[in-house]
mmCIF file of C-alpha atoms and ligand atoms in Angstrom:
data_model
loop_
_atom_site.group_PDB
_atom_site.id
_atom_site.type_symbol
_atom_site.label_atom_id
_atom_site.label_comp_id
_atom_site.label_asym_id
_atom_site.label_seq_id
_atom_site.Cartn_x
_atom_site.Cartn_y
_atom_site.Cartn_z
ATOM 1 C CA MET A 1 93.662 120.741 108.299
ATOM 2 C CA HIS A 2 94.140 118.952 111.619
ATOM 3 C CA PRO A 3 93.893 121.456 114.484
ATOM 4 C CA HIS A 4 94.127 118.702 117.127
ATOM 5 C CA ALA A 5 97.156 117.033 115.592
ATOM 6 C CA THR A 6 99.885 116.174 118.054
ATOM 7 C CA GLY A 7 102.636 115.996 115.430
ATOM 8 C CA GLN A 8 103.179 112.283 116.060
ATOM 9 C CA LEU A 9 102.358 111.278 112.487
ATOM 10 C CA SER A 10 104.675 113.946 111.080
ATOM 11 C CA ASN A 11 107.413 112.666 113.351
ATOM 12 C CA LEU A 12 106.686 109.117 112.243
ATOM 13 C CA LEU A 13 107.291 110.211 108.660
ATOM 14 C CA TYR A 14 110.591 111.740 109.773
ATOM 15 C CA ASP A 15 111.405 108.328 111.292
ATOM 16 C CA VAL A 16 110.773 106.797 107.855
ATOM 17 C CA ALA A 17 113.130 109.369 106.346
ATOM 18 C CA LEU A 18 115.806 108.548 108.927
ATOM 19 C CA ALA A 19 115.521 104.797 108.289
ATOM 20 C CA ALA A 20 115.605 105.473 104.544
ATOM 21 C CA LYS A 21 118.850 107.447 104.859
ATOM 22 C CA ILE A 22 120.507 104.638 106.810
ATOM 23 C CA ILE A 23 119.310 101.917 104.416
ATOM 24 C CA SER A 24 120.275 104.078 101.453
ATOM 25 C CA GLY A 25 123.780 104.341 102.951
ATOM 26 C CA TYR A 26 124.059 100.540 103.075
ATOM 27 C CA VAL A 27 122.670 100.142 99.559
ATOM 28 C CA ARG A 28 125.058 102.762 98.148
ATOM 29 C CA SER A 29 128.072 101.019 99.700
ATOM 30 C CA ALA A 30 127.031 97.526 98.581
ATOM 31 C CA GLY A 31 130.011 95.796 97.009
ATOM 32 C CA LEU A 32 132.455 97.940 99.009
ATOM 33 C CA VAL A 33 131.494 96.544 102.400
ATOM 34 C CA ASP A 34 130.280 93.037 103.156
ATOM 35 C CA VAL A 35 126.521 93.507 102.742
ATOM 36 C CA LEU A 36 125.865 91.522 99.558
ATOM 37 C CA GLY A 37 124.864 87.889 99.240
ATOM 38 C CA ALA A 38 122.544 85.531 101.053
ATOM 39 C CA VAL A 39 122.555 84.941 104.798
ATOM 40 C CA GLY A 40 121.993 81.235 104.292
ATOM 41 C CA HIS A 41 118.423 80.826 105.514
ATOM 42 C CA THR A 42 114.896 81.554 104.376
ATOM 43 C CA ASN A 43 112.324 83.936 105.814
ATOM 44 C CA VAL A 44 108.700 83.277 106.786
ATOM 45 C CA GLN A 45 107.746 83.504 103.104
ATOM 46 C CA GLY A 46 110.099 80.620 102.281
ATOM 47 C CA GLU A 47 112.353 83.024 100.359
ATOM 48 C CA GLU A 48 116.120 83.140 100.724
ATOM 49 C CA GLN A 49 117.083 86.146 102.834
ATOM 50 C CA GLN A 50 119.813 88.463 101.608
ATOM 51 C CA LYS A 51 122.188 90.220 104.005
ATOM 52 C CA LEU A 52 120.699 93.569 102.998
ATOM 53 C CA ASP A 53 117.159 92.270 103.704
ATOM 54 C CA VAL A 54 118.235 91.456 107.249
ATOM 55 C CA LEU A 55 120.110 94.732 107.736
ATOM 56 C CA ALA A 56 117.225 96.817 106.426
ATOM 57 C CA ASN A 57 114.813 94.952 108.687
ATOM 58 C CA GLU A 58 116.971 95.727 111.739
ATOM 59 C CA VAL A 59 117.240 99.389 110.736
ATOM 60 C CA MET A 60 113.455 99.668 110.472
ATOM 61 C CA LYS A 61 112.893 98.048 113.857
ATOM 62 C CA GLN A 62 115.448 100.298 115.525
ATOM 63 C CA ALA A 63 114.230 103.468 113.835
ATOM 64 C CA PHE A 64 110.651 102.951 115.015
ATOM 65 C CA GLY A 65 110.797 100.625 117.995
ATOM 66 C CA ASN A 66 111.858 103.135 120.627
ATOM 67 C CA THR A 67 110.127 106.303 119.498
ATOM 68 C CA GLY A 68 106.938 105.843 121.521
ATOM 69 C CA ARG A 69 104.955 106.590 118.371
ATOM 70 C CA VAL A 70 104.448 102.981 117.296
ATOM 71 C CA SER A 71 103.090 100.213 119.496
ATOM 72 C CA ILE A 72 103.315 97.296 117.109
ATOM 73 C CA MET A 73 105.024 96.582 113.809
ATOM 74 C CA ALA A 74 104.925 93.807 111.246
ATOM 75 C CA SER A 75 107.585 93.038 108.688
ATOM 76 C CA GLU A 76 107.582 90.925 105.566
ATOM 77 C CA GLU A 77 110.748 89.362 106.954
ATOM 78 C CA GLU A 78 109.311 88.244 110.316
ATOM 79 C CA ALA A 79 106.725 85.589 111.106
ATOM 80 C CA GLU A 80 105.009 87.394 114.003
ATOM 81 C CA PRO A 81 104.141 91.016 114.792
ATOM 82 C CA ILE A 82 106.932 92.894 116.579
ATOM 83 C CA LEU A 83 106.109 94.753 119.796
ATOM 84 C CA ALA A 84 107.780 98.150 119.991
ATOM 85 C CA ALA A 85 110.260 98.401 122.864
ATOM 86 C CA ASN A 86 109.264 94.858 123.860
ATOM 87 C CA GLY A 87 105.726 95.979 124.659
ATOM 88 C CA ALA A 88 106.828 98.775 126.962
ATOM 89 C CA VAL A 89 105.158 101.553 124.947
ATOM 90 C CA ASP A 90 101.603 102.164 123.842
ATOM 91 C CA GLY A 91 102.228 104.389 120.818
ATOM 92 C CA LYS A 92 99.095 105.079 118.822
ATOM 93 C CA TYR A 93 100.338 103.870 115.428
ATOM 94 C CA VAL A 94 100.905 100.524 113.748
ATOM 95 C CA LEU A 95 103.678 100.182 111.177
ATOM 96 C CA LEU A 96 103.757 97.510 108.480
ATOM 97 C CA PHE A 97 106.762 97.288 106.185
ATOM 98 C CA ASP A 98 108.719 95.449 103.555
ATOM 99 C CA PRO A 99 112.221 96.554 104.558
ATOM 100 C CA LEU A 100 113.856 95.851 101.198
ATOM 101 C CA ASP A 101 111.670 94.917 98.286
ATOM 102 C CA GLY A 102 113.124 93.385 95.129
ATOM 103 C CA SER A 103 115.540 90.973 96.798
ATOM 104 C CA SER A 104 116.520 89.298 93.549
ATOM 105 C CA ASN A 105 117.910 92.621 92.301
ATOM 106 C CA ILE A 106 120.065 93.441 95.327
ATOM 107 C CA ASP A 107 123.291 91.823 94.137
ATOM 108 C CA VAL A 108 123.113 93.183 90.609
ATOM 109 C CA ASN A 109 122.785 96.940 91.214
ATOM 110 C CA VAL A 110 119.179 97.220 90.099
ATOM 111 C CA SER A 111 116.742 99.521 91.923
ATOM 112 C CA ILE A 112 115.199 98.207 95.131
ATOM 113 C CA GLY A 113 112.949 99.847 97.728
ATOM 114 C CA THR A 114 111.379 100.003 101.165
ATOM 115 C CA ILE A 115 107.569 100.009 101.442
ATOM 116 C CA PHE A 116 105.660 101.202 104.513
ATOM 117 C CA SER A 117 102.068 101.418 105.695
ATOM 118 C CA ILE A 118 100.844 103.281 108.775
ATOM 119 C CA GLN A 119 97.576 102.495 110.547
ATOM 120 C CA LYS A 120 96.119 103.788 113.798
ATOM 121 C CA ARG A 121 96.015 101.237 116.584
ATOM 122 C CA LEU A 122 92.427 100.095 117.196
ATOM 123 C CA SER A 123 92.618 99.735 120.962
ATOM 124 C CA GLU A 124 92.980 102.866 123.088
ATOM 125 C CA HIS A 125 95.820 101.606 125.251
ATOM 126 C CA GLY A 126 98.206 98.720 125.581
ATOM 127 C CA CYS A 127 100.891 97.365 123.383
ATOM 128 C CA GLY A 128 98.919 96.454 120.266
ATOM 129 C CA ASN A 129 98.196 93.026 118.836
ATOM 130 C CA LEU A 130 97.611 91.103 115.625
ATOM 131 C CA VAL A 131 94.121 92.599 115.184
ATOM 132 C CA ASP A 132 95.682 96.065 114.964
ATOM 133 C CA CYS A 133 97.773 94.830 112.034
ATOM 134 C CA LEU A 134 94.850 93.249 110.161
ATOM 135 C CA GLN A 135 93.021 96.405 109.071
ATOM 136 C CA SER A 136 91.904 97.078 105.517
ATOM 137 C CA GLY A 137 94.071 99.300 103.349
ATOM 138 C CA ARG A 138 91.267 101.858 103.331
ATOM 139 C CA SER A 139 92.035 102.765 106.943
ATOM 140 C CA GLN A 140 95.711 103.545 106.360
ATOM 141 C CA VAL A 141 96.565 107.016 107.651
ATOM 142 C CA ALA A 142 99.718 107.228 105.563
ATOM 143 C CA ALA A 143 101.733 105.002 103.281
ATOM 144 C CA GLY A 144 104.558 105.155 100.823
ATOM 145 C CA TYR A 145 107.901 103.842 99.726
ATOM 146 C CA VAL A 146 111.519 104.737 99.267
ATOM 147 C CA ILE A 147 113.229 103.828 96.026
ATOM 148 C CA TYR A 148 116.989 103.320 95.982
ATOM 149 C CA GLY A 149 117.473 104.062 92.299
ATOM 150 C CA SER A 150 119.637 106.506 90.384
ATOM 151 C CA SER A 151 118.785 108.734 93.348
ATOM 152 C CA THR A 152 117.036 107.882 96.609
ATOM 153 C CA VAL A 153 113.440 109.101 96.521
ATOM 154 C CA MET A 154 110.821 108.931 99.259
ATOM 155 C CA VAL A 155 107.210 108.988 98.090
ATOM 156 C CA TYR A 156 104.386 109.269 100.591
ATOM 157 C CA SER A 157 100.779 110.213 101.039
ATOM 158 C CA ALA A 158 98.943 111.015 104.238
ATOM 159 C CA GLY A 159 95.608 111.290 102.472
ATOM 160 C CA HIS A 160 96.172 114.633 100.774
ATOM 161 C CA GLY A 161 97.953 113.800 97.544
ATOM 162 C CA VAL A 162 101.230 112.120 96.756
ATOM 163 C CA HIS A 163 104.531 113.887 97.279
ATOM 164 C CA CYS A 164 108.090 112.922 96.325
ATOM 165 C CA PHE A 165 111.288 113.884 98.124
ATOM 166 C CA THR A 166 114.778 113.262 96.763
ATOM 167 C CA LEU A 167 117.670 112.625 99.148
ATOM 168 C CA ASP A 168 120.224 115.378 98.650
ATOM 169 C CA PRO A 169 123.534 113.644 99.401
ATOM 170 C CA VAL A 170 125.279 116.974 99.953
ATOM 171 C CA ILE A 171 123.159 117.994 102.951
ATOM 172 C CA GLY A 172 121.880 114.536 103.893
ATOM 173 C CA GLU A 173 118.236 115.632 103.818
ATOM 174 C CA PHE A 174 115.218 114.877 101.653
ATOM 175 C CA ARG A 175 114.071 117.796 99.516
ATOM 176 C CA MET A 176 110.646 117.947 97.894
ATOM 177 C CA THR A 177 110.984 117.359 94.159
ATOM 178 C CA ASN A 178 107.442 116.528 93.088
ATOM 179 C CA GLN A 179 104.270 117.743 94.762
ATOM 180 C CA ASN A 180 100.736 116.420 94.220
ATOM 181 C CA VAL A 181 101.711 113.749 91.749
ATOM 182 C CA SER A 182 98.949 112.855 89.349
ATOM 183 C CA THR A 183 99.305 109.674 87.319
ATOM 184 C CA PRO A 184 98.070 109.641 83.695
ATOM 185 C CA PRO A 185 94.634 107.950 83.359
ATOM 186 C CA ILE A 186 95.968 105.792 80.510
ATOM 187 C CA GLY A 187 99.536 104.610 80.540
ATOM 188 C CA LYS A 188 102.040 103.757 77.878
ATOM 189 C CA TYR A 189 103.655 100.858 79.747
ATOM 190 C CA TYR A 190 102.567 97.420 80.872
ATOM 191 C CA SER A 191 104.654 95.511 83.392
ATOM 192 C CA ILE A 192 104.253 91.806 84.060
ATOM 193 C CA ASN A 193 106.530 88.781 84.309
ATOM 194 C CA GLU A 194 105.623 87.186 80.986
ATOM 195 C CA SER A 195 107.609 84.037 81.704
ATOM 196 C CA ASN A 196 104.523 83.027 83.718
ATOM 197 C CA PHE A 197 102.239 83.315 80.654
ATOM 198 C CA THR A 198 101.312 79.619 80.452
ATOM 199 C CA ARG A 199 100.446 79.603 84.174
ATOM 200 C CA TRP A 200 97.901 82.442 83.932
ATOM 201 C CA SER A 201 94.156 82.202 83.505
ATOM 202 C CA PRO A 202 92.831 82.784 79.956
ATOM 203 C CA GLY A 203 91.662 86.239 81.078
ATOM 204 C CA TYR A 204 95.182 87.467 81.892
ATOM 205 C CA GLN A 205 96.539 85.881 78.725
ATOM 206 C CA GLN A 206 93.927 87.848 76.788
ATOM 207 C CA VAL A 207 94.843 91.086 78.590
ATOM 208 C CA VAL A 208 98.490 90.689 77.671
ATOM 209 C CA ARG A 209 97.654 89.894 74.053
ATOM 210 C CA TYR A 210 95.736 93.202 73.926
ATOM 211 C CA PHE A 211 98.597 95.095 75.580
ATOM 212 C CA LYS A 212 101.080 93.609 73.116
ATOM 213 C CA GLY A 213 98.834 94.748 70.301
ATOM 214 C CA VAL A 214 98.541 91.268 68.757
ATOM 215 C CA GLU A 215 94.772 91.466 69.295
ATOM 216 C CA GLY A 216 92.363 94.379 69.637
ATOM 217 C CA GLU A 217 92.799 97.744 68.018
ATOM 218 C CA GLY A 218 95.279 100.404 68.954
ATOM 219 C CA LEU A 219 95.895 99.114 72.446
ATOM 220 C CA GLY A 220 99.546 98.220 72.038
ATOM 221 C CA LYS A 221 101.685 99.358 74.944
ATOM 222 C CA ASN A 222 105.390 99.300 75.612
ATOM 223 C CA ALA A 223 106.636 96.534 77.944
ATOM 224 C CA ARG A 224 108.803 97.407 80.981
ATOM 225 C CA TYR A 225 109.552 94.918 83.760
ATOM 226 C CA ILE A 226 112.287 95.438 86.319
ATOM 227 C CA GLY A 227 111.271 92.777 88.830
ATOM 228 C CA SER A 228 111.375 95.242 91.735
ATOM 229 C CA LEU A 229 107.814 96.225 92.531
ATOM 230 C CA VAL A 230 108.786 99.643 93.877
ATOM 231 C CA ALA A 231 110.758 100.482 90.734
ATOM 232 C CA ASP A 232 108.096 99.178 88.347
ATOM 233 C CA PHE A 233 105.389 101.017 90.289
ATOM 234 C CA HIS A 234 107.342 104.279 90.519
ATOM 235 C CA ARG A 235 108.028 104.421 86.777
ATOM 236 C CA ASN A 236 104.386 103.732 85.967
ATOM 237 C CA LEU A 237 103.188 106.258 88.546
ATOM 238 C CA LEU A 238 105.158 109.057 86.909
ATOM 239 C CA ALA A 239 104.954 108.018 83.244
ATOM 240 C CA GLY A 240 101.608 106.181 83.268
ATOM 241 C CA GLY A 241 101.276 102.429 83.046
ATOM 242 C CA ILE A 242 99.988 99.269 84.620
ATOM 243 C CA PHE A 243 101.733 96.635 86.724
ATOM 244 C CA MET A 244 100.214 93.170 87.122
ATOM 245 C CA TYR A 245 101.163 90.178 89.222
ATOM 246 C CA PRO A 246 98.271 87.731 88.774
ATOM 247 C CA ALA A 247 97.584 84.537 90.629
ATOM 248 C CA ASP A 248 98.939 81.640 88.585
ATOM 249 C CA SER A 249 99.165 77.868 88.781
ATOM 250 C CA LYS A 250 102.406 78.162 90.810
ATOM 251 C CA SER A 251 101.138 80.912 93.167
ATOM 252 C CA PRO A 252 97.347 80.373 93.299
ATOM 253 C CA LYS A 253 96.845 83.351 95.638
ATOM 254 C CA GLY A 254 99.313 85.592 93.838
ATOM 255 C CA LYS A 255 102.884 86.307 94.901
ATOM 256 C CA LEU A 256 102.788 89.765 96.428
ATOM 257 C CA ARG A 257 101.843 90.465 100.015
ATOM 258 C CA LEU A 258 98.676 92.449 100.763
ATOM 259 C CA LEU A 259 99.863 94.296 103.857
ATOM 260 C CA TYR A 260 103.442 95.171 102.968
ATOM 261 C CA GLU A 261 103.272 95.614 99.198
ATOM 262 C CA ALA A 262 99.816 95.800 97.628
ATOM 263 C CA SER A 263 97.948 97.957 100.179
ATOM 264 C CA PRO A 264 100.493 100.759 100.655
ATOM 265 C CA LEU A 265 101.083 101.054 96.904
ATOM 266 C CA ALA A 266 97.320 100.939 96.278
ATOM 267 C CA TYR A 267 96.942 103.880 98.670
ATOM 268 C CA ILE A 268 99.554 105.839 96.708
ATOM 269 C CA ALA A 269 97.971 104.845 93.384
ATOM 270 C CA GLU A 270 94.496 106.029 94.431
ATOM 271 C CA GLN A 271 95.849 109.245 95.918
ATOM 272 C CA ALA A 272 97.535 109.971 92.576
ATOM 273 C CA GLY A 273 94.283 109.359 90.657
ATOM 274 C CA GLY A 274 95.164 105.778 89.679
ATOM 275 C CA ALA A 275 93.646 102.492 90.815
ATOM 276 C CA ALA A 276 94.588 99.135 92.295
ATOM 277 C CA SER A 277 92.639 95.900 92.147
ATOM 278 C CA ASP A 278 93.010 92.200 92.773
ATOM 279 C CA GLY A 279 91.292 91.716 89.413
ATOM 280 C CA LYS A 280 87.807 91.975 90.901
ATOM 281 C CA ARG A 281 87.740 94.512 93.719
ATOM 282 C CA PRO A 282 89.808 97.417 94.982
ATOM 283 C CA ILE A 283 92.857 96.281 96.944
ATOM 284 C CA LEU A 284 92.049 98.849 99.641
ATOM 285 C CA ASP A 285 88.694 97.164 100.364
ATOM 286 C CA ILE A 286 90.222 93.787 101.221
ATOM 287 C CA VAL A 287 90.084 93.007 104.932
ATOM 288 C CA PRO A 288 93.106 90.826 105.667
ATOM 289 C CA SER A 289 92.691 87.628 107.619
ATOM 290 C CA GLU A 290 96.394 86.786 107.868
ATOM 291 C CA LEU A 291 99.533 88.832 108.394
ATOM 292 C CA HIS A 292 101.372 87.457 105.380
ATOM 293 C CA GLN A 293 98.337 87.196 103.109
ATOM 294 C CA ARG A 294 99.079 87.262 99.397
ATOM 295 C CA THR A 295 96.990 88.835 96.680
ATOM 296 C CA PRO A 296 96.912 89.198 92.915
ATOM 297 C CA LEU A 297 97.753 92.807 92.045
ATOM 298 C CA VAL A 298 96.708 95.006 89.129
ATOM 299 C CA ILE A 299 97.834 98.576 89.770
ATOM 300 C CA GLY A 300 98.490 101.814 87.947
ATOM 301 C CA SER A 301 96.672 104.077 85.518
ATOM 302 C CA ARG A 302 92.938 104.158 86.261
ATOM 303 C CA ASP A 303 91.540 103.344 82.802
ATOM 304 C CA ASP A 304 94.041 100.543 82.294
ATOM 305 C CA VAL A 305 93.077 98.903 85.603
ATOM 306 C CA GLU A 306 89.382 99.195 84.684
ATOM 307 C CA PHE A 307 90.158 97.663 81.288
ATOM 308 C CA VAL A 308 91.860 94.665 82.889
ATOM 309 C CA GLU A 309 88.957 94.147 85.310
ATOM 310 C CA ARG A 310 86.530 94.188 82.382
ATOM 311 C CA ILE A 311 88.490 91.672 80.299
ATOM 312 C CA LEU A 312 88.800 89.368 83.323
ATOM 313 C CA ARG A 313 85.055 89.650 83.990
ATOM 314 C CA GLU A 314 84.233 88.844 80.379
ATOM 315 C CA ALA A 315 86.659 85.905 80.345
ATOM 316 C CA ASN A 316 85.041 84.492 83.487
ATOM 317 C CA ALA A 317 81.576 84.871 81.954
ATOM 318 C CA THR A 318 82.614 82.971 78.818
ATOM 319 C CA PRO A 319 81.831 79.245 79.071
ATOM 320 C CA GLU A 320 84.954 77.049 78.544
HETATM 321 P P1 AHM B 401 110.503 90.287 97.581
HETATM 322 O O1 AHM B 401 109.645 91.063 98.526
HETATM 323 O O2 AHM B 401 110.975 88.989 98.154
HETATM 324 O O3 AHM B 401 111.635 91.087 97.029
HETATM 325 O O4 AHM B 401 109.571 89.830 96.332
HETATM 326 C C1 AHM B 401 108.754 90.759 95.728
HETATM 327 C C2 AHM B 401 109.238 91.061 94.340
HETATM 328 C C3 AHM B 401 108.653 92.329 93.812
HETATM 329 O O5 AHM B 401 109.491 93.406 94.067
HETATM 330 C C4 AHM B 401 108.545 92.076 92.337
HETATM 331 O O6 AHM B 401 107.511 92.797 91.736
HETATM 332 C C5 AHM B 401 108.298 90.612 92.269
HETATM 333 O O7 AHM B 401 108.787 90.050 93.473
HETATM 334 C C6 AHM B 401 109.002 89.983 91.118
HETATM 335 O O8 AHM B 401 108.701 88.624 91.066
HETATM 336 P P2 AHM B 401 109.154 87.712 89.841
HETATM 337 O O9 AHM B 401 110.627 87.548 89.960
HETATM 338 O O10 AHM B 401 108.390 86.436 90.047
HETATM 339 O O11 AHM B 401 108.754 88.401 88.577
HETATM 340 MG MG1 MG B 402 108.706 92.566 98.820
#
């Protein structure tokens, strides 16, 4: 498919796999060694950092920073972009990541994950800058996540379908366990933090009433909410379903981050035949203006996402 390929992107994906194995090792030994609990300060998002957040962030920086393949990185845990090898390399890729997503689940043995997004650097040479990080999700060259669940699974797409690899602990390597994943067009699950119900717009409240089956006909779905985006997304990807984190009166721009969470998962969703929206437009079409930009997120089975967009449109068109 790519006769002029240099192999750098493939190697970058191997770097992801290496980082995933190291982080998985820490996660699997949590409780046995001193990696649980908070570090005692907050990150750029104003959220309390956990020891594993910090460890995973360091692992990611070390796994990619000296390879020569990446010139600049950005992490959900750091305020500013991170220059690879202190700016000494001009690798052609940009890496954006959430080193350990689902912080609130770390200490209680619930699935957590690492999310990554790979873009090509815009400038030909040099060490990369903020502009390289602020590209729309549509221009990602690869993206994916690793879920530390009942097994460790790496899911990625480089624009030709979605593929899953399970870490075989016996040989210490990822083995392909699911090729060309296709998500059902209509799902059986809906996933949303319903404790925010009174903070949502009437449109989202309506959507959830339909999904609960208290209004509308035959739309009732089963509720599943883990509180780890990667885990909620992964279940819905395989079984069919929709995950929503709307803007609300507490988080008027939404809670989840465009570059480290929404965009990479939107890329996977679309590659698997699903969809991802901020309620009005595809997540992948949003051109970010800030590194830590937040967005509402509606993601999963294609028809379910379209349904939500329609209900929101109709609710907005209805005079108060
Ligand atoms: P984090 O990146 O600090 O872990 O926060 C993101 C997480 C997502 O994994 C999850 O979907 C969401 O926050 C859950 O939020 P809430 O507890 O408000 O339902
Ligand atoms: Mg996160």
